[in-house]
Short mmCIF file of C-alpha atoms in Angstrom, two decimals:
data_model
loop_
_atom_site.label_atom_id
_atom_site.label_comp_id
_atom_site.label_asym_id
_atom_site.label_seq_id
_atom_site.Cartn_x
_atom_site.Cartn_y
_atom_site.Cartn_z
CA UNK A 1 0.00 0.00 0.00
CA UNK A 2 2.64 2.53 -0.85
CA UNK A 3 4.52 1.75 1.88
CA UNK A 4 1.90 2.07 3.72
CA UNK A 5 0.98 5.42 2.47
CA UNK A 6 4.47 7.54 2.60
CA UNK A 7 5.68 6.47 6.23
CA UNK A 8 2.05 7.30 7.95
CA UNK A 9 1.28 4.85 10.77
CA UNK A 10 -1.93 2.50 10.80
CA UNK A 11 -3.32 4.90 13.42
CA UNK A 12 -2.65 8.01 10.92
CA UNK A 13 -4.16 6.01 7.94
CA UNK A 14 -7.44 4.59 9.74
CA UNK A 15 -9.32 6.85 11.25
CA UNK A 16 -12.41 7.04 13.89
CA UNK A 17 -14.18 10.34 14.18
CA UNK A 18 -17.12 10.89 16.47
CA UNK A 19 -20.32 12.65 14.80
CA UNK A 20 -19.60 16.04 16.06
CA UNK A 21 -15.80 15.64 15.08
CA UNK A 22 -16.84 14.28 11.37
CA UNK A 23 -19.11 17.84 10.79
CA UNK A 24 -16.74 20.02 11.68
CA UNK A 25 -14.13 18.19 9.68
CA UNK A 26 -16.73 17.35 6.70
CA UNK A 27 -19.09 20.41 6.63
CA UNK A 28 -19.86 20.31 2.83
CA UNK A 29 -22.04 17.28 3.93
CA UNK A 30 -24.17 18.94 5.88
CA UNK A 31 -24.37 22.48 5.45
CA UNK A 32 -23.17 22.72 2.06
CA UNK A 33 -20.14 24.84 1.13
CA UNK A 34 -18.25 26.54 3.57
CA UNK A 35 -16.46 28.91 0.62
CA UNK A 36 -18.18 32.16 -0.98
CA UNK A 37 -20.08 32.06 -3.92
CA UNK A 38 -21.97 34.55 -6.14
CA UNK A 39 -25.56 33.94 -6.88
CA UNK A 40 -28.84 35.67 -7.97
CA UNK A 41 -30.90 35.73 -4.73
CA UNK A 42 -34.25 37.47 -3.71
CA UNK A 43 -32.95 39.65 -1.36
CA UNK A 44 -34.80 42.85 0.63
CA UNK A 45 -34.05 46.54 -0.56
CA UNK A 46 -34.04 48.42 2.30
CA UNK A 47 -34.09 51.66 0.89
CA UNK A 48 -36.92 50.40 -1.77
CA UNK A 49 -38.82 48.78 0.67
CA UNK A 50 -39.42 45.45 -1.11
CA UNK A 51 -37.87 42.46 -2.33
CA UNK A 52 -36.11 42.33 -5.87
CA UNK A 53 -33.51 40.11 -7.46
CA UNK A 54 -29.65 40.87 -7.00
CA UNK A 55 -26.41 39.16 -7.81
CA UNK A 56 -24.97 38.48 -3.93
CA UNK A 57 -21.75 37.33 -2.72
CA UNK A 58 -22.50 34.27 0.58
CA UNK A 59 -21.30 31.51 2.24
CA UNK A 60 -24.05 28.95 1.55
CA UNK A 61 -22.74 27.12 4.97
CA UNK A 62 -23.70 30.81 6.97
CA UNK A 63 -26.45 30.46 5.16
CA UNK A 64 -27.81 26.59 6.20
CA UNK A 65 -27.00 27.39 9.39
CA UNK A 66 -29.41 30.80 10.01
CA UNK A 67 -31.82 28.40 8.13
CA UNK A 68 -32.37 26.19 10.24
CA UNK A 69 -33.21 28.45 13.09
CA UNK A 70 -35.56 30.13 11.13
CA UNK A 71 -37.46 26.93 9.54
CA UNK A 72 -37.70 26.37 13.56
CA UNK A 73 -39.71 28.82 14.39
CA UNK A 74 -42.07 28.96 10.85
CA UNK A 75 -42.57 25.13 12.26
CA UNK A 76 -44.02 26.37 15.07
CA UNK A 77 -46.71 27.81 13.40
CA UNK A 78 -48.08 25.01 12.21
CA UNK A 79 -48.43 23.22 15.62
CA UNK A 80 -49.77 26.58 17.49
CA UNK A 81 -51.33 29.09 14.38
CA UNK A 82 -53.73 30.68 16.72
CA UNK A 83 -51.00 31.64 18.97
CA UNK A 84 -47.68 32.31 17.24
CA UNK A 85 -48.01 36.34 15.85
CA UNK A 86 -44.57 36.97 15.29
CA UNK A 87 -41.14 35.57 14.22
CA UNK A 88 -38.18 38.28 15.50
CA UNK A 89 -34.64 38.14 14.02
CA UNK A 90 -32.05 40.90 14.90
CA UNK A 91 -28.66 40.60 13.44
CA UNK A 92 -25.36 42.53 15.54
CA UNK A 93 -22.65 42.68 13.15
CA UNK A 94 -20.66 44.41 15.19
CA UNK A 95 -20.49 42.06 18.01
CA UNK A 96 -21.28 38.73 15.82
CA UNK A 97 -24.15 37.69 16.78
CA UNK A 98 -27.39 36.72 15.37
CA UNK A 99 -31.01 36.03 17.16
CA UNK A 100 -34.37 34.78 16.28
CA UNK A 101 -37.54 34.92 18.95
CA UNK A 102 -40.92 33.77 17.96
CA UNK A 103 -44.14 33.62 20.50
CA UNK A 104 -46.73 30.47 20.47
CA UNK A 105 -46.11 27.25 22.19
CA UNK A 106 -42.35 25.94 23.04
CA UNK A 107 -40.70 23.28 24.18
CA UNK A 108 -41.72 21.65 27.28
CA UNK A 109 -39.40 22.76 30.15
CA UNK A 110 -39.92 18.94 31.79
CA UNK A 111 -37.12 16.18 32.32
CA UNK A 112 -37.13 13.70 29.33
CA UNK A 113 -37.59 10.71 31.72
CA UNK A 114 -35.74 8.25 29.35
CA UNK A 115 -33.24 10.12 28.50
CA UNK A 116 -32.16 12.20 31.97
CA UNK A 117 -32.30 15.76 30.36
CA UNK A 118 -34.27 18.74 29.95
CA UNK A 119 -36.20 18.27 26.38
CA UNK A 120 -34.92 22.21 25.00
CA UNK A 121 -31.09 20.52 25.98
CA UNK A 122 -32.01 17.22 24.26
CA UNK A 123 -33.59 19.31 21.20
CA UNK A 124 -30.57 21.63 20.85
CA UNK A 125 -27.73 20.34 22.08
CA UNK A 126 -27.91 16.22 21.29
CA UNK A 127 -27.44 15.23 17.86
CA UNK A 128 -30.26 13.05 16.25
CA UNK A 129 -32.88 14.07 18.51
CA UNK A 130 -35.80 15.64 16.82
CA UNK A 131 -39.92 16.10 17.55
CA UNK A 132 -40.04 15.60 13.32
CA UNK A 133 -39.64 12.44 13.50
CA UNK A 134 -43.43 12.03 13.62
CA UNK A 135 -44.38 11.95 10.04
CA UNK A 136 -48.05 12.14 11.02
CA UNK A 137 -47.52 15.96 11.85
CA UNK A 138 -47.72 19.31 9.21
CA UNK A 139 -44.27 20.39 8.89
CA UNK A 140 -43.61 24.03 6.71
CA UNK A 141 -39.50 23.04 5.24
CA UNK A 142 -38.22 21.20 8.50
CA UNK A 143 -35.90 18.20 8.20
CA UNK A 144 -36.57 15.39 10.42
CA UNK A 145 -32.94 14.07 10.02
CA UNK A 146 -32.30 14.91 13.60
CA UNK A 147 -29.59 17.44 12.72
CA UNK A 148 -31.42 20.51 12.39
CA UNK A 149 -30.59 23.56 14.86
CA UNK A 150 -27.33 21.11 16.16
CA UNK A 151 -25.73 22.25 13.09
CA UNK A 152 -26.34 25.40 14.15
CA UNK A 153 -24.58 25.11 17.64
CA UNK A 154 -21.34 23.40 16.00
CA UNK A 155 -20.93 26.14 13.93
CA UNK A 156 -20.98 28.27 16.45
CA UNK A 157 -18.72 29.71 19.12
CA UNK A 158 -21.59 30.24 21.52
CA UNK A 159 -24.85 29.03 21.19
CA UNK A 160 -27.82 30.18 23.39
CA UNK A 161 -31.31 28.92 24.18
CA UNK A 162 -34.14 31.06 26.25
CA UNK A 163 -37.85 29.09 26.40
CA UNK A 164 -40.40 30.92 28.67
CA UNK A 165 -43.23 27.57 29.47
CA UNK A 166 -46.24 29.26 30.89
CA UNK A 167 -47.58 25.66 31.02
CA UNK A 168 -45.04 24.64 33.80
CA UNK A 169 -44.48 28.54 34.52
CA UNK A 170 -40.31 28.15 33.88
CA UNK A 171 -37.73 30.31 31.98
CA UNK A 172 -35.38 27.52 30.52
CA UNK A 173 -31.81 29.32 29.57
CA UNK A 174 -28.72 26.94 28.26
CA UNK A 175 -25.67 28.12 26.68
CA UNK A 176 -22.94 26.03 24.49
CA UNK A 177 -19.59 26.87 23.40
CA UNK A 178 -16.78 26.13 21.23
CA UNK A 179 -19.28 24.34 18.78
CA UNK A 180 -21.11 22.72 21.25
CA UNK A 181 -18.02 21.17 22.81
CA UNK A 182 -18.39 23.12 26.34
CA UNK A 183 -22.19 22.76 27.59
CA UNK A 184 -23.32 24.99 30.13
CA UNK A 185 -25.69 23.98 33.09
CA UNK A 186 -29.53 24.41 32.54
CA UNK A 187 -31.17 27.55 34.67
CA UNK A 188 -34.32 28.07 35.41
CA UNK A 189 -36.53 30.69 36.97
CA UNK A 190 -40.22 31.35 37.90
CA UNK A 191 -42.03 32.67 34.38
CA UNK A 192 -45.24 34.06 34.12
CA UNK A 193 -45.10 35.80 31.31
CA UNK A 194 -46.65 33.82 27.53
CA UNK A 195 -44.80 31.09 26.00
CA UNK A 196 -41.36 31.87 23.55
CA UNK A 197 -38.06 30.61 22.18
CA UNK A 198 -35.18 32.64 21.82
CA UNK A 199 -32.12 31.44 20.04
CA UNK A 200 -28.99 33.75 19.77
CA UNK A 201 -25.84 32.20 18.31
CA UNK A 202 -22.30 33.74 17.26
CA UNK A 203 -21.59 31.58 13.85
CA UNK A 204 -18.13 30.64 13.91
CA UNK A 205 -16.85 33.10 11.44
CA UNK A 206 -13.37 31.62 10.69
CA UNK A 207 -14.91 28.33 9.71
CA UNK A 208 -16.41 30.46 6.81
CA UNK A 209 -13.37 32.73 5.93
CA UNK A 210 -14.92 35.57 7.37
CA UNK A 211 -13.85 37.99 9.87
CA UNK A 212 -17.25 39.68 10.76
CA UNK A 213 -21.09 39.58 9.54
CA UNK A 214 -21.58 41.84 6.84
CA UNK A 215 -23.90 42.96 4.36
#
């Protein structure tokens, strides 16, 4: 075998990865490309006030990524439409970080009894774990691969979750960091407020070859 590939060492050749090691090291497979590109996109005109066609320069990985958060909360919709008025998203360039809110029913702030965690941990921070599995429920664009908003939180240097349960009457707030390698301890206070979900992430820029969010 080439002698045995140029002097490498069985260890060097053969390889185990975990999942979370094989995204970060394989991203094309499932976020798509991690390198710019130029593409006619429907984009917003601010100073128009409506959308129109432009030839834009993105990272279609930045772009997966902000996706999936999104498709999350137009999801929700579908399981609580006389509830859910409003999807929020508020970009900070300068300090890196993106957000999304929406209102209308979240996730459960309750112990998963099987599995030993809270269920907006399990949903966010545990890889394969989905509520789309169900293929008897509506879903808008959602995948029900079990990867969803996890890609998210690898790509991301921190990663945070806020879910106000007026059900159970808890504020659920988790953070990750170094994509979803360091995972923060659950805290929860008294909530009496209507349900939400806020997710705020910093996308790991570098990963991209970028040095800041820009327009």
């Amino acid at each position: 075998m080439g002698e045995l590939r140029k002097g490498k060492t069985i260890e060097q050749i053969y390889q185990k990865k975990s999942q979370l090691e094989h995204i970060l090291l394989r991203p094309d497979t499932y976020v798509g490309s991690i390198e710019q590109q130029k593409e006619r996109l429907w984009v917003f005109d601010e100073t128009k006030g409506k959308m129109i066609q432009k030839e834009i320069t993105f990272v279609p990985g930045l772009y997966k990524i902000f996706d999936e958060i999104l498709v999350n909360a137009a999801d929700n919709f579908m399981r609580d439409p006389e509830n859910m008025t409003y999807i929020k998203v508020n970009i900070n360039e300068a300090e890196g970080w993106i957000s999304c809110e929406n209102n209308g029913m979240t996730l459960p702030v309750e112990m998963h009894k099987e599995h030993k965690m809270y269920v907006p941990e399990m949903v966010f921070g545990h890889l394969l774990t989905s509520d789309n599995y169900d293929d008897g429920e509506d879903k808008v664009t959602g995948g029900r691969n079990g990867y969803g908003a996890k890609l998210t939180n690898i790509f991301s240097t921190k990663f945070n979750i806020e879910c106000g349960d007026a059900k159970r009457g808890q504020r659920y707030v988790q953070t990750w960091e170094n994509n979803m390698g360091d995972k923060g301890k659950p805290k929860m206070t008294k909530f009496s407020g209507k349900d939400f979900t806020k997710v705020t992430f910093y996308p790991d820029l570098k990963r991209f070859g970028m040095a800041s969010l820009d327009k």
